[in-house]
XYZ file of C-alpha atoms in Angstrom:
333
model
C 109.767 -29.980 93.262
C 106.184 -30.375 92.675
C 105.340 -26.663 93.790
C 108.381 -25.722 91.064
C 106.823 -27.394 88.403
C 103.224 -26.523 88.911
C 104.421 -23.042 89.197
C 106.081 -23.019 85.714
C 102.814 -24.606 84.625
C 101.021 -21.730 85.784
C 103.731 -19.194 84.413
C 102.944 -20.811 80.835
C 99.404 -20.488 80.973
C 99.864 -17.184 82.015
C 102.759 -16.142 79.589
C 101.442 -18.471 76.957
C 98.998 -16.285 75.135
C 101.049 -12.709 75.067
C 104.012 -14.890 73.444
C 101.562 -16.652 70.643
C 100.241 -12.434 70.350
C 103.532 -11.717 69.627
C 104.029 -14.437 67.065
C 100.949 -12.701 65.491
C 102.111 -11.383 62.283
C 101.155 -7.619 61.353
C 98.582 -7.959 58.609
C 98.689 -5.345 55.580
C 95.708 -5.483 53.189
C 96.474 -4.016 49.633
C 93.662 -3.818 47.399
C 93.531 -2.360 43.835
C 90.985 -2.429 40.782
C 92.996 -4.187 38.358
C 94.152 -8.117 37.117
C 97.003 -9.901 39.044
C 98.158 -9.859 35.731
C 99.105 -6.554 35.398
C 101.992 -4.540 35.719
C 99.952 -3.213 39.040
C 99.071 -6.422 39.955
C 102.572 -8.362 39.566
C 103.821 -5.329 41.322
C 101.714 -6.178 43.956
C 102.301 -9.504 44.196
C 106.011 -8.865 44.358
C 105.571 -6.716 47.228
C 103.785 -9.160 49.191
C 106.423 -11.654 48.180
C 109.499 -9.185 49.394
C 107.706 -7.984 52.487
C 106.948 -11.136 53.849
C 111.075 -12.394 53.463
C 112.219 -9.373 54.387
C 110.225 -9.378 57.939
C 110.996 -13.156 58.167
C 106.890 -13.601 58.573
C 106.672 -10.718 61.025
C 104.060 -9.044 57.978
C 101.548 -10.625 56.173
C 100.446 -8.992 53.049
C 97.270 -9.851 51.683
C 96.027 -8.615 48.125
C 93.030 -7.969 47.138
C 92.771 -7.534 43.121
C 89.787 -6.575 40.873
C 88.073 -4.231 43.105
C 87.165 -7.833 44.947
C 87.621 -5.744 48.333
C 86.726 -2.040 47.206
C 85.844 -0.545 43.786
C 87.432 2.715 43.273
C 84.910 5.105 45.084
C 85.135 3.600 48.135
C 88.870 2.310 48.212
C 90.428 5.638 49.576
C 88.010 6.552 52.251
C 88.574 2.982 52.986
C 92.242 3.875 53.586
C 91.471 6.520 55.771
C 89.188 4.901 58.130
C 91.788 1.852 58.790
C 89.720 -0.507 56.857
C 92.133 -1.599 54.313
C 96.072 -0.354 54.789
C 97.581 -0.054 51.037
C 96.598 1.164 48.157
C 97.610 1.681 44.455
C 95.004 3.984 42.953
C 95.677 6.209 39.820
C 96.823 9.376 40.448
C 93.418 10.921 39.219
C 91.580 9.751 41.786
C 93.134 11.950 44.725
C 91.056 15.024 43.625
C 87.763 14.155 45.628
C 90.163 14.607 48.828
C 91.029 18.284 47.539
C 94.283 17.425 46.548
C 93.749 18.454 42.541
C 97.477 18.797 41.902
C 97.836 15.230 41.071
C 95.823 15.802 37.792
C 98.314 17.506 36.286
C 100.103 14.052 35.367
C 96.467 13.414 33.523
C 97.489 16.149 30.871
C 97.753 15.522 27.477
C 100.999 14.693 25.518
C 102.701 15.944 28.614
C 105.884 13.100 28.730
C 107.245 12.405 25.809
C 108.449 8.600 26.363
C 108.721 6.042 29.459
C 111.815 8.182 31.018
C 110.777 11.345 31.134
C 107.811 10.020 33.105
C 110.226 8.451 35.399
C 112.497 10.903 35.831
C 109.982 13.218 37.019
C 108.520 11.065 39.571
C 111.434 10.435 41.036
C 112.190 13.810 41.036
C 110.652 17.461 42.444
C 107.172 16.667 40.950
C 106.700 13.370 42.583
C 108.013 14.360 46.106
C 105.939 17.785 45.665
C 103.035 15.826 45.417
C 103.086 13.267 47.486
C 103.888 16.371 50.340
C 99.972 17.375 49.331
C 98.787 14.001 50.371
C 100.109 13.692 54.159
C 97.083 16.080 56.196
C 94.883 13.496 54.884
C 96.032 11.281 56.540
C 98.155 9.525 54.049
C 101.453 8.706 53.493
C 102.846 8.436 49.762
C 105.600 5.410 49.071
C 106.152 5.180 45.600
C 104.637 5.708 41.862
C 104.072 2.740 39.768
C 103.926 3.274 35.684
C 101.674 1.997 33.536
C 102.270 3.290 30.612
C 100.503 5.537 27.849
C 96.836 5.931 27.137
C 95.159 3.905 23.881
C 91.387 5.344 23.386
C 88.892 2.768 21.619
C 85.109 2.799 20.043
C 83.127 1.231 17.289
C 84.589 3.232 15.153
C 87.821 4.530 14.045
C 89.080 7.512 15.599
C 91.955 8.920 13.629
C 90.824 12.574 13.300
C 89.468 15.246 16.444
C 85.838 15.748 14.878
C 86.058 11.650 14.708
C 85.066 11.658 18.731
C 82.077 14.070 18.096
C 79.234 13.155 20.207
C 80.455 9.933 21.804
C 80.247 8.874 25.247
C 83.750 7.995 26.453
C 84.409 6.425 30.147
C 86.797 8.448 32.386
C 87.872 7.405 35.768
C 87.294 10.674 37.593
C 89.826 13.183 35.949
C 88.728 16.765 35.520
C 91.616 16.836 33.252
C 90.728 13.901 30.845
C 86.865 15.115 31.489
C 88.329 17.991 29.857
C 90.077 17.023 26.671
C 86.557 14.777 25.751
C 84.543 17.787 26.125
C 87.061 19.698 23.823
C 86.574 17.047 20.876
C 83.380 17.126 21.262
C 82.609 14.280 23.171
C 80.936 13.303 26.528
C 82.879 11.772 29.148
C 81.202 9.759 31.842
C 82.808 8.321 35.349
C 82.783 4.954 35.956
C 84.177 2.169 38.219
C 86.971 0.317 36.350
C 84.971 -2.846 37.173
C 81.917 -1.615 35.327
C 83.603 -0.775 32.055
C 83.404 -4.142 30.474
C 79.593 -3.924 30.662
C 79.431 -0.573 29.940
C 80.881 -1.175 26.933
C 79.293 -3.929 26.016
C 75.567 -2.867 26.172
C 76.605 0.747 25.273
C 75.803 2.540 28.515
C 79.490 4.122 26.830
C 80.500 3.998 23.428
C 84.139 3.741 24.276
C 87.634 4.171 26.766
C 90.794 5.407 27.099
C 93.570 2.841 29.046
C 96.641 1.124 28.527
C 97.251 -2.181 26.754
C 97.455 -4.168 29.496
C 94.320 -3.194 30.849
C 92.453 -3.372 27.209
C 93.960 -7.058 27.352
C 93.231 -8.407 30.985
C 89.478 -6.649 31.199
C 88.187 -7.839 27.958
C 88.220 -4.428 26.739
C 89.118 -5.024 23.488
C 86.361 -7.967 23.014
C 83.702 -5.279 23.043
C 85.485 -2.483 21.187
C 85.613 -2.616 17.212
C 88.638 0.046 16.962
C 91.442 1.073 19.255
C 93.485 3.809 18.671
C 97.156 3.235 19.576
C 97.473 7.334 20.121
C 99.579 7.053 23.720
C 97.805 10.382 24.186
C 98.000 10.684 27.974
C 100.157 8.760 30.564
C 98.538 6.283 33.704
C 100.382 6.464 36.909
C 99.083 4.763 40.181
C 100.410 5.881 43.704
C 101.130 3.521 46.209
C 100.197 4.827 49.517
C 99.714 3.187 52.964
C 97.734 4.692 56.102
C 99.874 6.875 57.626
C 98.604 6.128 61.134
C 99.541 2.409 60.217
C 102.817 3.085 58.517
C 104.022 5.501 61.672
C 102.801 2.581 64.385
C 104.996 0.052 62.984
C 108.290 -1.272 64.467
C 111.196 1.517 62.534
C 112.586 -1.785 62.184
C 109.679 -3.769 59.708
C 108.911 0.244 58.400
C 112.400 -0.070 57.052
C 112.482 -3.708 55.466
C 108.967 -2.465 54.304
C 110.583 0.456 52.452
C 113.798 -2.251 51.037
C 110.828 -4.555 49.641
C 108.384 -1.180 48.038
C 111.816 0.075 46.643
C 112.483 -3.149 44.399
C 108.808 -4.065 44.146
C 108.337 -0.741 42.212
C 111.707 -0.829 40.091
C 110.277 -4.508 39.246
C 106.844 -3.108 38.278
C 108.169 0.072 36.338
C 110.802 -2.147 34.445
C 107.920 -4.590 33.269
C 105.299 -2.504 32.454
C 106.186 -1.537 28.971
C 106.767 -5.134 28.045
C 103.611 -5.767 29.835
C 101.902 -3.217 27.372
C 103.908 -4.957 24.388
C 103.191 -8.205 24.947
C 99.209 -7.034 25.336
C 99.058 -4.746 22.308
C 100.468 -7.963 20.199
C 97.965 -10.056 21.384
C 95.266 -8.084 21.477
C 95.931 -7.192 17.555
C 96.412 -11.488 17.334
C 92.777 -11.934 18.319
C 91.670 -10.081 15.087
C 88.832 -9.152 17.363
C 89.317 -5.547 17.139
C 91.548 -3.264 14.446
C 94.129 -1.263 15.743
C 94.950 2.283 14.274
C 98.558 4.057 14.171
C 98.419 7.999 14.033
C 100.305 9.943 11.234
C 102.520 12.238 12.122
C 99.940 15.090 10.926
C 97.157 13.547 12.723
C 98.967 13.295 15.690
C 99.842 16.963 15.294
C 96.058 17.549 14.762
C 94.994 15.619 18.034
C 98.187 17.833 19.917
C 96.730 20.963 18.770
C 93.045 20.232 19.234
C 93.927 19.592 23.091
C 95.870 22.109 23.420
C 93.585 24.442 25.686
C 93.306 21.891 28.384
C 96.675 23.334 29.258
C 94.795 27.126 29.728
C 92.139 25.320 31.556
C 93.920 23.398 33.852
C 95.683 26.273 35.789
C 92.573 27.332 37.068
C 91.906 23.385 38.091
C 95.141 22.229 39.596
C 96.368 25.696 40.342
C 99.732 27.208 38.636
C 102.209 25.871 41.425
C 101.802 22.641 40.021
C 102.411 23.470 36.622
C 105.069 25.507 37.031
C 106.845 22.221 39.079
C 106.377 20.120 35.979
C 107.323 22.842 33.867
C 110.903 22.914 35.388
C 111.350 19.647 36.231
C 110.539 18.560 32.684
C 112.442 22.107 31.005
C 108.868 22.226 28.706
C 106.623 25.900 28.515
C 103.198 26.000 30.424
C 100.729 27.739 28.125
């Protein structure tokens, strides 16, 4: 009896640390740039909230918001390396891999509302482009909306010559970089986590992003106009390792996919409240004045960036373009 239970004592010690490995839940870091309160970074959270009941504990997701792991240069290489396993970057920020394609979706006045954005995503130009991303190493799980550009300055900026020779922050886009340079402007790329100061001690003289991210950075504290122009869309990508994603259990990969699949129809369905509720309270704050475009000078800022459609197939390549062009039933000129 004695030799019976000392050998089960044994057995326990021996068996006891693979079991509590085991019990050792598979950690996912997802870091982004942006508030938890967000569209992005409620999306986020809701992820880590669904992944974590789905896999009954098996995952732990931890997230990392306002660039407090890595500020955008870094975050992708990051990825790569096995550092950090999720990410949500905008879609500009894939050309420094050599995958330019995704700048297309920077072009200007390219969707016309919320749903056409959407639709192609979910469609041919979404899957096309996520395709481009998996020899780097990375695997593409969904797009998360954030709805349409505002640009701001001390000054009002209602008319094209009205950006002449102002320094405007960009977050990487060739295709944005573009349509500065064509009004006469000087774009300048920056970490989203500088901007505030930027702005403030006018290192730039202004910004284009959405309301929500005017609202949660400060933005608008340090900005005497913003023009409500909706000029150009913001998209993020959420993508994952794809050494990490493949390794995992097809069984967590799959309640993984459940909880990204109604983490991003929560974050797409929010975001334009999200950028309603901001825009109201920003303009509430009387802190900064908020400018509507006419019809004509919306026309005027359409036809002034016009070429960065002309441009742009030698940047992203016609393939692209002629993907949108279909999927969206529009002309490429």
């Amino acid at each position: 009896m004695r030799q019976s239970i000392l050998a089960a004592l044994i057995a326990g010690l021996i068996l006891a640390p693979s079991a509590a490995l085991a019990q050792t839940p598979i950690v996912i870091k997802f870091s982004h740039v942006v508030a938890n309160d967000t569209p992005k970074g409620k999306g986020a959270l809701k992820f880590k909230e669904l992944a974590e009941k789905y896999t009954d504990g098996k995952v732990k997701v931890e997230v990392y918001p306002n660039s407090s792991l890595y500020k955008d240069k870094e975050e992708i290489e990051a990825l790569q390396l096995g550092s950090v396993q999720m990410l949500a970057p905008s879609t500009a920020k894939f050309a420094p891999l050599g995958v330019k394609e995704f700048e297309a979706l920077d072009l200007p006045w390219l969707f016309k509302d919320d749903e056409t954005y959407a639709q192609a995503m979910k469609g041919q130009v979404g899957k096309w482009l996520f395709q481009k991303l998996e020899t780097k190493g990375i695997t593409g799980l969904a797009y998360w909306d954030n709805g349409f550009h505002m640009v701001s300055a001390n000054r009002p900026l209602s008319k094209p010559a009205d950006f002449e020779g102002l320094k405007f922050r960009i977050s990487g886009s060739k295709i944005a970089d573009q349509y500065f340079r064509i009004l006469g402007s000087i774009p300048q790329i920056m970490a989203f986590s500088e901007v505030y100061q930027a702005l403030q001690t006018g290192v730039v003289d202004g910004c284009e992003n959405t309301a929500s991210n005017y609202l949660t950075q400060k933005f608008y504290e340090v900005q005497k106009d913003i023009t409500v122009s909706y000029h150009a869309h913001l998209q993020y990508a959420v993508i994952v390792n794809s050494k990490f994603w493949g390794g995992l259990p097809p069984g967590v990969r799959g309640q993984l996919e459940k909880a990204m699949a109604e983490a991003t129809d929560y974050t797409n369905s929010i975001a334009r409240k999200e950028n309603d509720d901001a825009l109201a309270e920003i303009k509430k704050s009387g802190k900064t004045t908020l400018h509507y475009l006419t019809d004509d000078e919306r026309k005027a800022w359409q036809a002034a960036m016009q070429p960065t459609y002309k441009w742009a197939k030698g940047r992203v390549g016609p393939e692209v373009l002629d993907v949108i062009a279909k999927e969206l039933h529009i002309e490429m000129n």
